[in-house]
XYZ file of N, CA, C and O in Angstrom:
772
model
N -19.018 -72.411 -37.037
C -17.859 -72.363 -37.883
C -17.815 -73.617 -38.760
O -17.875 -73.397 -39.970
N -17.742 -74.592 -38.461
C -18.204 -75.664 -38.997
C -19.351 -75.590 -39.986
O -19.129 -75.816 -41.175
N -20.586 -75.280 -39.548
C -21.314 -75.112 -40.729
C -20.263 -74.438 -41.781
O -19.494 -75.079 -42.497
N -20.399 -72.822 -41.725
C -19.424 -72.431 -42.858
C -18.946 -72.932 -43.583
O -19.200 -72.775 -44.777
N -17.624 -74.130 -42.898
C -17.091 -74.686 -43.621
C -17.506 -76.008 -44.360
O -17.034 -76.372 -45.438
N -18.356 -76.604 -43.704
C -19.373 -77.207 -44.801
C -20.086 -76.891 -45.797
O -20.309 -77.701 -46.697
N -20.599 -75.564 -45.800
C -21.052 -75.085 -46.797
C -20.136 -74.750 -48.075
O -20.504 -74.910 -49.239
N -18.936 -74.281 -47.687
C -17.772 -73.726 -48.462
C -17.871 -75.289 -49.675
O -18.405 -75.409 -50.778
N -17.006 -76.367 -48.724
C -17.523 -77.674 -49.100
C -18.389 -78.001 -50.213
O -17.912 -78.300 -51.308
N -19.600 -77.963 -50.003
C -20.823 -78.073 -50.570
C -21.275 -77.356 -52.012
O -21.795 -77.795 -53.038
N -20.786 -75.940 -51.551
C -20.728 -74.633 -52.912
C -19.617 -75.388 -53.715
O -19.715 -75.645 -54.915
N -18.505 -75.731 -52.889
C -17.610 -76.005 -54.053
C -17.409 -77.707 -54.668
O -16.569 -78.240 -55.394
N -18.485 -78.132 -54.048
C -18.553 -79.735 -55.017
C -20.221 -79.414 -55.810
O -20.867 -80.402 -56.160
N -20.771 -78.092 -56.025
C -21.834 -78.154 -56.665
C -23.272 -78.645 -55.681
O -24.342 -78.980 -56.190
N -23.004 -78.594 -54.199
C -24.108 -79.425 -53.891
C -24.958 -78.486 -52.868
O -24.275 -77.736 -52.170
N -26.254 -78.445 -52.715
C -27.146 -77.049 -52.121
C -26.738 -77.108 -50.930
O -26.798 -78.102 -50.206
N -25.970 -75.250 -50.448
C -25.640 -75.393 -49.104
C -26.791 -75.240 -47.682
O -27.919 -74.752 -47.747
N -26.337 -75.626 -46.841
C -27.265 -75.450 -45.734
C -27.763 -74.347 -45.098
O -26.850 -73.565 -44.833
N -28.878 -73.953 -44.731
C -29.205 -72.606 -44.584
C -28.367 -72.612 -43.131
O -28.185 -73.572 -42.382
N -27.918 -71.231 -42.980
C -27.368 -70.648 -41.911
C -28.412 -69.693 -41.036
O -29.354 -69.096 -41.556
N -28.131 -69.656 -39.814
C -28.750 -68.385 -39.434
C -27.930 -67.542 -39.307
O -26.764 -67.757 -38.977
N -28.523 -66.223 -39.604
C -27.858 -64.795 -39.027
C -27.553 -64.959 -37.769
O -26.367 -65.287 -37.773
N -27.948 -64.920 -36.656
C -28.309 -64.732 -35.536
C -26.763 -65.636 -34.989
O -26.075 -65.104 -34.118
N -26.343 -66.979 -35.578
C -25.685 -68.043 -35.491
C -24.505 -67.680 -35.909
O -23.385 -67.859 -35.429
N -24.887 -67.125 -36.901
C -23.130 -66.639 -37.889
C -22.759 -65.405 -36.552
O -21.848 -65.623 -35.752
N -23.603 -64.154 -36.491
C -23.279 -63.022 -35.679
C -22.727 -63.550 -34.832
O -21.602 -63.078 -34.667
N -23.164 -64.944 -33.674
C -22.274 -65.073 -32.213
C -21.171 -65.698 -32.449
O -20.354 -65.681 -31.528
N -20.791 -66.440 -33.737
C -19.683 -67.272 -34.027
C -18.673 -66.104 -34.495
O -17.455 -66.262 -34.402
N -19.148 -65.130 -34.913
C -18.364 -63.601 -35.434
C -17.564 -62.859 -34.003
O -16.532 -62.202 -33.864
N -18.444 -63.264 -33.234
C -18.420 -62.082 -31.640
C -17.596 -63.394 -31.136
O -16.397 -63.124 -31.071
N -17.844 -64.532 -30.817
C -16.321 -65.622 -30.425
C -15.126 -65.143 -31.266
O -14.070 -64.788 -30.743
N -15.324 -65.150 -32.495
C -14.132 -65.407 -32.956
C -13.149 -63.947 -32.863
O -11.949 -64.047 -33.116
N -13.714 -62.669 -32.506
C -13.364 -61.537 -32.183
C -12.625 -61.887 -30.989
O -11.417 -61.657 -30.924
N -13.361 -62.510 -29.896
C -12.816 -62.844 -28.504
C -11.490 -63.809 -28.787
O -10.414 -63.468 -28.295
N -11.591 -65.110 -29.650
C -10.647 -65.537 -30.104
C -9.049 -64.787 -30.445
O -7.932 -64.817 -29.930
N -9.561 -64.268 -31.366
C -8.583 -62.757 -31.698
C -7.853 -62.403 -30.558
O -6.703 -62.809 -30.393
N -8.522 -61.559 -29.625
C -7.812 -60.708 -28.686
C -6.554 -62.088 -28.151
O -5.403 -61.841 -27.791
N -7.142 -63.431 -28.232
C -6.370 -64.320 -27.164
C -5.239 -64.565 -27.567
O -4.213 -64.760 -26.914
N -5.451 -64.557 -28.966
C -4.287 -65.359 -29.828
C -2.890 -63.714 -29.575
O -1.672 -63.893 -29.556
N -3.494 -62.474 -29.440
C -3.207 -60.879 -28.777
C -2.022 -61.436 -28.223
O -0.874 -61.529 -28.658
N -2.789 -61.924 -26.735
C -2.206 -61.691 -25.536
C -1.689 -63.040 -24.966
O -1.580 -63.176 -23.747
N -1.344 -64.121 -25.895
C -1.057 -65.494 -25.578
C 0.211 -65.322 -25.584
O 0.743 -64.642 -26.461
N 0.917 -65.920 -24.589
C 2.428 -66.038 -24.417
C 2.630 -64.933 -22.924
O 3.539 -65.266 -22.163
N 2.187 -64.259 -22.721
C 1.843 -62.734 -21.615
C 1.748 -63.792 -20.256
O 1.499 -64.993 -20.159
N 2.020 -62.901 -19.432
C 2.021 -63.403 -17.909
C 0.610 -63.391 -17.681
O -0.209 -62.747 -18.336
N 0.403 -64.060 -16.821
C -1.283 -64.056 -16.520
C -2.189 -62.547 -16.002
O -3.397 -62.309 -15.986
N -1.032 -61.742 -15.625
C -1.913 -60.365 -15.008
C -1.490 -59.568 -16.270
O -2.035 -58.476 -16.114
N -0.942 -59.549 -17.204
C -1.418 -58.940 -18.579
C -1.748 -59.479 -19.100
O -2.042 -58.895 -20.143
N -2.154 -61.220 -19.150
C -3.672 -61.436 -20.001
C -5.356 -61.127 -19.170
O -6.399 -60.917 -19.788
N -5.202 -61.182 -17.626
C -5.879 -60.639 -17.056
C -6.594 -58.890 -17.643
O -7.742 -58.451 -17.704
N -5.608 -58.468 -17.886
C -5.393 -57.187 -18.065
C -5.751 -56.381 -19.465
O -6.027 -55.188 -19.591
N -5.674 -57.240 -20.307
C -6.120 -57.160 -21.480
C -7.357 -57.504 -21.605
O -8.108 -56.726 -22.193
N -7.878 -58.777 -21.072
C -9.157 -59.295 -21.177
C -9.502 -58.166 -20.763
O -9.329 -57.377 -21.693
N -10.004 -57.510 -19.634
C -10.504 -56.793 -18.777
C -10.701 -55.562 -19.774
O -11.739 -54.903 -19.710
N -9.653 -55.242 -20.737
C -9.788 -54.053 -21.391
C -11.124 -54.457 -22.522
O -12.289 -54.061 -22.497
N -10.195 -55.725 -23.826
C -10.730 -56.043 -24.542
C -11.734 -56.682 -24.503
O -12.765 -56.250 -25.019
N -11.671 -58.035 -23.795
C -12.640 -58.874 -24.006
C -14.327 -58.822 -23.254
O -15.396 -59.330 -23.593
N -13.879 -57.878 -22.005
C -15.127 -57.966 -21.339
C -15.899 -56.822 -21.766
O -16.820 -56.597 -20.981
N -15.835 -55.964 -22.811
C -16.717 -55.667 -23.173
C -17.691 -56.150 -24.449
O -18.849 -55.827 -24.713
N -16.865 -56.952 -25.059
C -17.450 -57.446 -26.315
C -18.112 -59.137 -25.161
O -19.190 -59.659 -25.446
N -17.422 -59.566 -24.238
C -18.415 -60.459 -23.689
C -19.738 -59.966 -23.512
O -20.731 -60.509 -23.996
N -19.748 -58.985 -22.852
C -20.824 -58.113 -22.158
C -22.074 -58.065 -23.321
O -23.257 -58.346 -23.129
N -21.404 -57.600 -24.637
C -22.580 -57.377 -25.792
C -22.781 -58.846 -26.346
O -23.943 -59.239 -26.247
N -22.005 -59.616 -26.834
C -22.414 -60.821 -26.429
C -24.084 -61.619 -25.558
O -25.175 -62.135 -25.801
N -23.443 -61.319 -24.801
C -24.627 -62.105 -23.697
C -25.783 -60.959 -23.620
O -26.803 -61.422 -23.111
N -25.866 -59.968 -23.887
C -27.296 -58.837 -23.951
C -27.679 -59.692 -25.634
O -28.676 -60.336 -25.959
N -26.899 -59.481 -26.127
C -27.253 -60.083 -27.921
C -27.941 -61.186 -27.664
O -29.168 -61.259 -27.741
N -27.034 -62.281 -27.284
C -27.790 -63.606 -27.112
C -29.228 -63.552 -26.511
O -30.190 -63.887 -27.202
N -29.347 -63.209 -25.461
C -30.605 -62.644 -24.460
C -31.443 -62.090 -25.282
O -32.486 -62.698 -25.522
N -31.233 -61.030 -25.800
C -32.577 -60.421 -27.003
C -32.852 -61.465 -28.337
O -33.957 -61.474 -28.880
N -31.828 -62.268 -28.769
C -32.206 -63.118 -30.206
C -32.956 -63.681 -29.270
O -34.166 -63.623 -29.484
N -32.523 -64.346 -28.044
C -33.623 -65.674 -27.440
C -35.350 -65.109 -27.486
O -36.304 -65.764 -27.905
N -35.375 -63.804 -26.960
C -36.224 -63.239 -26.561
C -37.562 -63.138 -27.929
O -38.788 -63.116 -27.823
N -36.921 -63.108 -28.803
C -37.142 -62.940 -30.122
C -37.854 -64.162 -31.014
O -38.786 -64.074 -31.814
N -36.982 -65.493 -30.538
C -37.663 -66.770 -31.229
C -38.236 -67.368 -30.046
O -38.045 -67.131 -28.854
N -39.227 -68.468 -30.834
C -39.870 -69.571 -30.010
C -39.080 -70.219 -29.180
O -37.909 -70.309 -29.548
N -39.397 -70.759 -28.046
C -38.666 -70.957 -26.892
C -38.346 -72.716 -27.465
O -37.505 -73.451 -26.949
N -39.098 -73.031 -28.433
C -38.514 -74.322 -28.861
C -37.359 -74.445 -30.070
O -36.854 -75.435 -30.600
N -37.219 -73.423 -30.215
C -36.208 -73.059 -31.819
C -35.114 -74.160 -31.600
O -35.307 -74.612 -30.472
N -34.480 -74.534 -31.953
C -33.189 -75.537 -32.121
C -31.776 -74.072 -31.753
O -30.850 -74.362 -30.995
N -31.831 -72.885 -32.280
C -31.156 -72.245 -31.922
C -31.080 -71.211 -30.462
O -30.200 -70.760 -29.730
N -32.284 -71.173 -30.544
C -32.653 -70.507 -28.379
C -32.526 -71.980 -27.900
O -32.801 -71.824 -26.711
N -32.291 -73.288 -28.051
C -31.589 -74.335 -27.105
C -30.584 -73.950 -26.713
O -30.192 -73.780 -25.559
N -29.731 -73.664 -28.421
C -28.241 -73.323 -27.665
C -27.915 -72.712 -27.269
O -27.101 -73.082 -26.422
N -28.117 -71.209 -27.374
C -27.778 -69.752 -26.778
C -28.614 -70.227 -25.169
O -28.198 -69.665 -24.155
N -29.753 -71.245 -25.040
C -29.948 -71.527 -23.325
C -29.057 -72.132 -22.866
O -28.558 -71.648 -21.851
N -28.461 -73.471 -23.419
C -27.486 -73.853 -23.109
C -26.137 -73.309 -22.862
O -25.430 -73.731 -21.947
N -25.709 -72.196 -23.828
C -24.331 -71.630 -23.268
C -24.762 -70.465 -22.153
O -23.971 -70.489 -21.210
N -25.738 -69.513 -22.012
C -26.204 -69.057 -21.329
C -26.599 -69.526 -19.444
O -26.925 -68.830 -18.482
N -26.419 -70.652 -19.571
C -27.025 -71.502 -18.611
C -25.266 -71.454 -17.919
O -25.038 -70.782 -16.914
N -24.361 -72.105 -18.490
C -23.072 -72.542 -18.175
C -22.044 -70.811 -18.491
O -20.818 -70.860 -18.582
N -22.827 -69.431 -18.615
C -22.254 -68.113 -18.586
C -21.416 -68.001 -17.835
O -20.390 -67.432 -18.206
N -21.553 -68.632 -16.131
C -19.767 -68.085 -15.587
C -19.171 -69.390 -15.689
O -19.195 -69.714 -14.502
N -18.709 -70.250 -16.231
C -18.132 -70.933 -16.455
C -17.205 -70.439 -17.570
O -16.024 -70.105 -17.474
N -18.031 -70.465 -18.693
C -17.506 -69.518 -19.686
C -16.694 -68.172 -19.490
O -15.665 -67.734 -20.004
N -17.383 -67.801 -18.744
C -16.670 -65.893 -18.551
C -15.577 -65.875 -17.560
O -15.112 -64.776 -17.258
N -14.960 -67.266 -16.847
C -14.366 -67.175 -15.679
C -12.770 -66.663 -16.324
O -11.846 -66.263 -15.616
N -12.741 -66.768 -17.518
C -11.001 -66.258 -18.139
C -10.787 -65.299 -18.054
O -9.675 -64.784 -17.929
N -12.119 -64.658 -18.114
C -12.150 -62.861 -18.205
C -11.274 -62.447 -16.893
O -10.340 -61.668 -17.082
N -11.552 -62.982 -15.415
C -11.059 -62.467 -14.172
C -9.737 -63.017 -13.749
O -9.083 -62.623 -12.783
N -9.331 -64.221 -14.798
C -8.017 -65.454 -14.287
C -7.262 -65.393 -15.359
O -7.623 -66.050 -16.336
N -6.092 -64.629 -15.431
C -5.546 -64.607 -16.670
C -4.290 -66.111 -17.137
O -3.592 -66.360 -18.119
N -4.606 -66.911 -15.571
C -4.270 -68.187 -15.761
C -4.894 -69.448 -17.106
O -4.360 -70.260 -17.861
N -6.469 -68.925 -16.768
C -7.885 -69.469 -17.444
C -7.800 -69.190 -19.131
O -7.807 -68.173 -19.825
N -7.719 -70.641 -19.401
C -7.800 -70.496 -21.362
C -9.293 -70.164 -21.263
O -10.168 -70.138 -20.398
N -9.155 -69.926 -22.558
C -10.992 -69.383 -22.924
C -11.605 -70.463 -23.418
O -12.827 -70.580 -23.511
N -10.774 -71.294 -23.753
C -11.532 -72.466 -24.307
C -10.910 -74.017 -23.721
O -9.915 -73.820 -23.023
N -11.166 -75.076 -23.812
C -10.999 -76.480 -23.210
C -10.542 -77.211 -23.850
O -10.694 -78.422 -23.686
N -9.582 -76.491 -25.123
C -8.994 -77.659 -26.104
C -7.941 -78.105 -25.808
O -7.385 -78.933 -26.530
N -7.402 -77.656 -24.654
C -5.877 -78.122 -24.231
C -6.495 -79.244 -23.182
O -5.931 -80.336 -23.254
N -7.049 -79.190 -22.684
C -7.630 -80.284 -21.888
C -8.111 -81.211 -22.087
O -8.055 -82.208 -21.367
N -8.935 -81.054 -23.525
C -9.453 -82.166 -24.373
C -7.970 -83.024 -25.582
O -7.760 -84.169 -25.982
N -7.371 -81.860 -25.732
C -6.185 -82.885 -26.215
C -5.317 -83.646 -25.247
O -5.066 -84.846 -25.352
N -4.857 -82.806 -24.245
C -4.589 -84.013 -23.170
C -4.937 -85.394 -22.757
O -4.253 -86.369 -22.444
N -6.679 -85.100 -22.890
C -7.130 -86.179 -22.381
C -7.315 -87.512 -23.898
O -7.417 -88.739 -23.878
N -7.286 -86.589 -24.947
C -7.607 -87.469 -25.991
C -7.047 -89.119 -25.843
O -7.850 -89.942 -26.283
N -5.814 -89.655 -25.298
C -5.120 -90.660 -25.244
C -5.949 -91.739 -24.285
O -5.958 -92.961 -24.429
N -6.540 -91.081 -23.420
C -7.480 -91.677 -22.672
C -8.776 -92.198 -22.895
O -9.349 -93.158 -22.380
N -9.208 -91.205 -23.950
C -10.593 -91.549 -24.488
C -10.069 -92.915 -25.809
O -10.487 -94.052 -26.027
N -9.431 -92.414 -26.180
C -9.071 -93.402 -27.136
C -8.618 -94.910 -26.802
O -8.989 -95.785 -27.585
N -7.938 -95.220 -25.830
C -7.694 -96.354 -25.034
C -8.797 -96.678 -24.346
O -8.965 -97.882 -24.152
N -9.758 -95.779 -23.840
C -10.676 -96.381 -22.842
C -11.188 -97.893 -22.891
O -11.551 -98.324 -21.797
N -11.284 -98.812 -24.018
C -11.261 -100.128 -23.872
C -10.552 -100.838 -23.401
O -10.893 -101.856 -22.798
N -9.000 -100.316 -23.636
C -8.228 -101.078 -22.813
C -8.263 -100.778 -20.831
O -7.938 -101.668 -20.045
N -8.597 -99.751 -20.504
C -8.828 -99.589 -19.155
C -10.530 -99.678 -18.806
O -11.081 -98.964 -17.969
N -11.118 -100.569 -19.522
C -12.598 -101.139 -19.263
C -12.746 -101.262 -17.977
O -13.440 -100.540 -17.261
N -11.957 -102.377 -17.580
C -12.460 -103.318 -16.176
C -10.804 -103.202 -15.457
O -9.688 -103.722 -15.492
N -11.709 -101.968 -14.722
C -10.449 -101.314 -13.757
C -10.964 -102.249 -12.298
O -10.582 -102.048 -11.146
N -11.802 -103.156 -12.710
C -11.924 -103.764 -11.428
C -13.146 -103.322 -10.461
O -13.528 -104.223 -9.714
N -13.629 -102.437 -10.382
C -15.298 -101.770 -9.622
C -15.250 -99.745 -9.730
O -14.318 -98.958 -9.564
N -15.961 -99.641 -9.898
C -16.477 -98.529 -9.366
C -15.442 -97.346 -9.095
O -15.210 -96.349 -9.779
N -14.927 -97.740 -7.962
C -13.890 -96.877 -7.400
C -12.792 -97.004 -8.418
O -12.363 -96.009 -9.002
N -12.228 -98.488 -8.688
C -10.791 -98.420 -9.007
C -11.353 -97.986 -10.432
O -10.996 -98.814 -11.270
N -11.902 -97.246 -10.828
C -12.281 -96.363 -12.064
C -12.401 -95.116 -11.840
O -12.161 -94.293 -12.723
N -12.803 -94.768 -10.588
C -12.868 -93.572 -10.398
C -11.352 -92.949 -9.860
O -11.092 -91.746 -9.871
N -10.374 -94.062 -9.371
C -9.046 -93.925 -8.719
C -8.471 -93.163 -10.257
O -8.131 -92.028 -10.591
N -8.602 -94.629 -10.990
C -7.791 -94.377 -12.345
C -8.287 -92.841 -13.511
O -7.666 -92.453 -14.500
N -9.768 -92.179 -12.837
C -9.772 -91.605 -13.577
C -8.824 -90.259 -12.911
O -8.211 -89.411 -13.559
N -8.929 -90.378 -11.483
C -8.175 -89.372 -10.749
C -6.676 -88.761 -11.192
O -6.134 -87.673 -11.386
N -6.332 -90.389 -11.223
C -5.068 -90.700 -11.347
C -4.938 -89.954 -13.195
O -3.985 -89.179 -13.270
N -5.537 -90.071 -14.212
C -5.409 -90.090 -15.625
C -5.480 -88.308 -15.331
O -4.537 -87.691 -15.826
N -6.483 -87.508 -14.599
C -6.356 -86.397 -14.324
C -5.183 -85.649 -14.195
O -4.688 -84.797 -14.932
N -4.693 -86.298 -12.727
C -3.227 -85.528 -12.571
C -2.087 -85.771 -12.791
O -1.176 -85.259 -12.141
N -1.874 -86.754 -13.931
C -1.091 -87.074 -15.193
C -1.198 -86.019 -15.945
O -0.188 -85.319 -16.015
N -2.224 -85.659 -16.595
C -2.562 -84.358 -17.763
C -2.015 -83.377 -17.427
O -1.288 -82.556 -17.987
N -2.414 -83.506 -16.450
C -2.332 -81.648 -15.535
C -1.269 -81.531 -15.414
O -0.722 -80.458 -15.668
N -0.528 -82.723 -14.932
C 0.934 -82.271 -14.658
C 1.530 -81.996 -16.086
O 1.707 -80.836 -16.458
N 1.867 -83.177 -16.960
C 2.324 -82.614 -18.231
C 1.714 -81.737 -18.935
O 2.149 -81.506 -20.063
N 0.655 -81.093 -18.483
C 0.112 -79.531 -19.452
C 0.730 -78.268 -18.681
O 0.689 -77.096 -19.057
N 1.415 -78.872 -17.307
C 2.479 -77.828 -16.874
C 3.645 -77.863 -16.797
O 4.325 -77.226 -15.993
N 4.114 -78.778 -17.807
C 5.732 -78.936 -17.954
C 6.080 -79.603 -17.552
O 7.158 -80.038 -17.958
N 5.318 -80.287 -16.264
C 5.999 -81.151 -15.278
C 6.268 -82.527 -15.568
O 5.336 -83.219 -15.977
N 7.262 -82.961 -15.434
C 7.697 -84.994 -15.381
C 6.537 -85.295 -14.687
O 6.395 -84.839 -13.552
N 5.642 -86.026 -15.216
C 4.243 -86.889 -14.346
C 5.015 -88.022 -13.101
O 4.706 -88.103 -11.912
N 6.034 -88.773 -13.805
C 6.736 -89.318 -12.572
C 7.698 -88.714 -11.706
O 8.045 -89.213 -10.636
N 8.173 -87.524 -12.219
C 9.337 -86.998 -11.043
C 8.136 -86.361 -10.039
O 8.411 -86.056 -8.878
N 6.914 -86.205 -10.540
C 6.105 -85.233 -9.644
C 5.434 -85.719 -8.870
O 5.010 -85.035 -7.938
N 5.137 -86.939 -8.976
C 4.232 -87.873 -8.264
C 5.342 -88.749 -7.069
O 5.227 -88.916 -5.855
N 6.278 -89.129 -7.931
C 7.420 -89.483 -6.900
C 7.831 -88.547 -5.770
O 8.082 -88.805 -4.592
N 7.834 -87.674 -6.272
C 8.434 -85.904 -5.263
C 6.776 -86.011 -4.183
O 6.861 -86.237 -2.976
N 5.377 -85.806 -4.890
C 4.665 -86.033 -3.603
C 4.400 -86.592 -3.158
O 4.003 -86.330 -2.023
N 4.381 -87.901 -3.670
C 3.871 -89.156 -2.828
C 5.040 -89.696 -1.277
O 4.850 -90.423 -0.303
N 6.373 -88.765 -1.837
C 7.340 -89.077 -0.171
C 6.960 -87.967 0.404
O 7.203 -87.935 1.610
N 6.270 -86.726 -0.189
C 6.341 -85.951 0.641
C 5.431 -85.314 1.489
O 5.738 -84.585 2.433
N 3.967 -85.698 1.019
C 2.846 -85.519 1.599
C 2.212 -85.801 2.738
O 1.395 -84.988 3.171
N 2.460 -86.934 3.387
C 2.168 -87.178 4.567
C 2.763 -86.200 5.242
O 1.871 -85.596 5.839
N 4.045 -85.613 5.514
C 4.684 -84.777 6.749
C 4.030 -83.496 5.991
O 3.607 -82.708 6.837
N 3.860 -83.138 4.947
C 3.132 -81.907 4.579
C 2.040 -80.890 5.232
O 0.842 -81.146 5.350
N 2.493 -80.045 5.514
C 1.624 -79.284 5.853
C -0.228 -79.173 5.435
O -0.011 -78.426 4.481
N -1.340 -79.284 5.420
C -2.679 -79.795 5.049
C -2.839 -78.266 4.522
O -2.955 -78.043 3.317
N -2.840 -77.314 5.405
C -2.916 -75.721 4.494
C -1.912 -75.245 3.550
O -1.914 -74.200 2.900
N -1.076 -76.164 3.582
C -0.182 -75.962 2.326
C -0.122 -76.823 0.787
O 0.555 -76.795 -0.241
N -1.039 -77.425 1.231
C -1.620 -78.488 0.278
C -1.444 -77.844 -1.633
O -1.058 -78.565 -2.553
N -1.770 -76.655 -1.746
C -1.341 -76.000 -3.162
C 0.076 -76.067 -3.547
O 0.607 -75.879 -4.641
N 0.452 -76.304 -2.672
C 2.355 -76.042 -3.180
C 2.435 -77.288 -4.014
O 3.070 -77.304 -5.068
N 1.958 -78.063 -3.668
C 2.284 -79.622 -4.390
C 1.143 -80.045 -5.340
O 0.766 -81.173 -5.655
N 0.771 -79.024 -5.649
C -0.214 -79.109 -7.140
C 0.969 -78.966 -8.046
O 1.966 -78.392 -7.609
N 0.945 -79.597 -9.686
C 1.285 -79.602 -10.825
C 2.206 -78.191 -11.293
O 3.327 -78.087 -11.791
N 1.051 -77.051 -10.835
C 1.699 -75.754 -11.483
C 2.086 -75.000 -10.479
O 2.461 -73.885 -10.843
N 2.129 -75.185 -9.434
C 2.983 -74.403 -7.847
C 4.467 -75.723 -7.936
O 5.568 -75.528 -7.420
N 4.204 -76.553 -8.448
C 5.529 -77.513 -7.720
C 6.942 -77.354 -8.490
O 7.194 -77.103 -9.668
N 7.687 -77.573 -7.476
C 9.276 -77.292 -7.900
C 10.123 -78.855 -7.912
O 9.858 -79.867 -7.263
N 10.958 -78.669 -8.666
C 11.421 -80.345 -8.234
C 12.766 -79.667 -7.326
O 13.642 -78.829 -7.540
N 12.371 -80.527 -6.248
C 13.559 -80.123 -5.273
C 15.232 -80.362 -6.017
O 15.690 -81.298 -6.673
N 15.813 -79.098 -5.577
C 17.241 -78.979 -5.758
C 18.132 -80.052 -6.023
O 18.799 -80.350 -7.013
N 17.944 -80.691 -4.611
C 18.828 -82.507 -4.823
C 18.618 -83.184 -6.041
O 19.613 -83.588 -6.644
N 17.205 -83.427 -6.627
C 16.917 -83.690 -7.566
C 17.636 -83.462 -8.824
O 18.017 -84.386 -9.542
N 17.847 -82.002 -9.128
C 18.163 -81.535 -9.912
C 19.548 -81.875 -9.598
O 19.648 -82.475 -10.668
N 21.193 -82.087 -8.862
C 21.597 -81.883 -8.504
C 22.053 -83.073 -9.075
O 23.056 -83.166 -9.783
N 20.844 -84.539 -8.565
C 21.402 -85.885 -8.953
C 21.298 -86.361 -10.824
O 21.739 -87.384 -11.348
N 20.692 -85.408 -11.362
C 20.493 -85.803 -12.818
C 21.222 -85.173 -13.149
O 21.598 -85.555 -14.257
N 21.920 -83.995 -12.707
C 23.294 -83.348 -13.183
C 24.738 -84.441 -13.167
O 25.645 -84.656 -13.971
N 24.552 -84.715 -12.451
C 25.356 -85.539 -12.069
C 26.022 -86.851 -12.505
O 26.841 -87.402 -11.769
């Protein structure tokens, strides 16, 4: 897509555009179809975006990945373009896992904007001190995101588990994830207040 729009670019400042492939344009055509259906069924409870995918999307996935598979089949195994169709091919249920989770975006841009604040500061959290206390802080920068990409106060939520986890049940451990958690009643009760 990008190419495209570089080229658009290019045609329209007079300057020779970049060759495209067919093959490249066709799978960016067959995403952006899949795109389509999402933008459909966005706002929907998760078992009618489940439900839709299942109608719509998994069959145009399906031709998709036979497509990709025969272009590969087709060029030199060194082409710059059978890299990438190996590469997304390689990471296929990763990709296809939205199709069965109507929880599951199709794509990682909500996650990458989340995290953008992080990447961008990362100098200032350089020298977290070793190893771990980088790997703490990246934990920690994790379920910050997560929580505010589910509505949740990052501090009412962390405050709410951090008293409440130890007496917690260990098989109940999901309740006090980001998008299962409730802020207890009292809570609500004392900011009314």
């Amino acid at each position: 897509m990008a190419d495209l729009e570089e080229n658009a670019r290019r045609k329209a400042a007079g300057k020779k555009e970049i060759p495209l492939s067919p093959i490249a344009i066709e799978v960016v055509r067959r995403i952006d179809a899949l795109f389509a259906i999402e933008r459909d069924i966005n706002g929907k409870s998760p078992e009618e975006r489940a439900a839709g995918r299942k109608a719509m999307s998994r069959p145009l996935v399906d031709d998709l990945h036979a497509y990709m598979r025969e272009q590969a089949a087709k060029l030199s195994p060194r082409h710059d373009l059978v890299k990438a169709i190996n590469y997304m091919l390689k990471r296929w249920a990763a990709f296809t896992l939205f199709l069965d989770d109507g929880r599951v975006c199709m794509s990682n841009n909500a996650a990458e904007r989340g995290l953008r604040g992080i990447a961008l500061g990362r100098k200032s959290w350089l020298f977290c001190g070793s190893d771990r206390g980088g790997q703490r802080a990246a934990a920690m920068y994790g379920l910050i995101v997560t929580a505010k990409m589910n509505g949740v106060d990052p501090q009412a939520w962390l405050a709410n588990v951090l008293a409440r986890i130890a007496a917690h049940p260990a098989h109940r451990l999901d309740e006090l994830l980001p998008w299962n958690w409730r802020r207890p009643a009292a809570t609500d009760a004392a900011l009314a207040a």
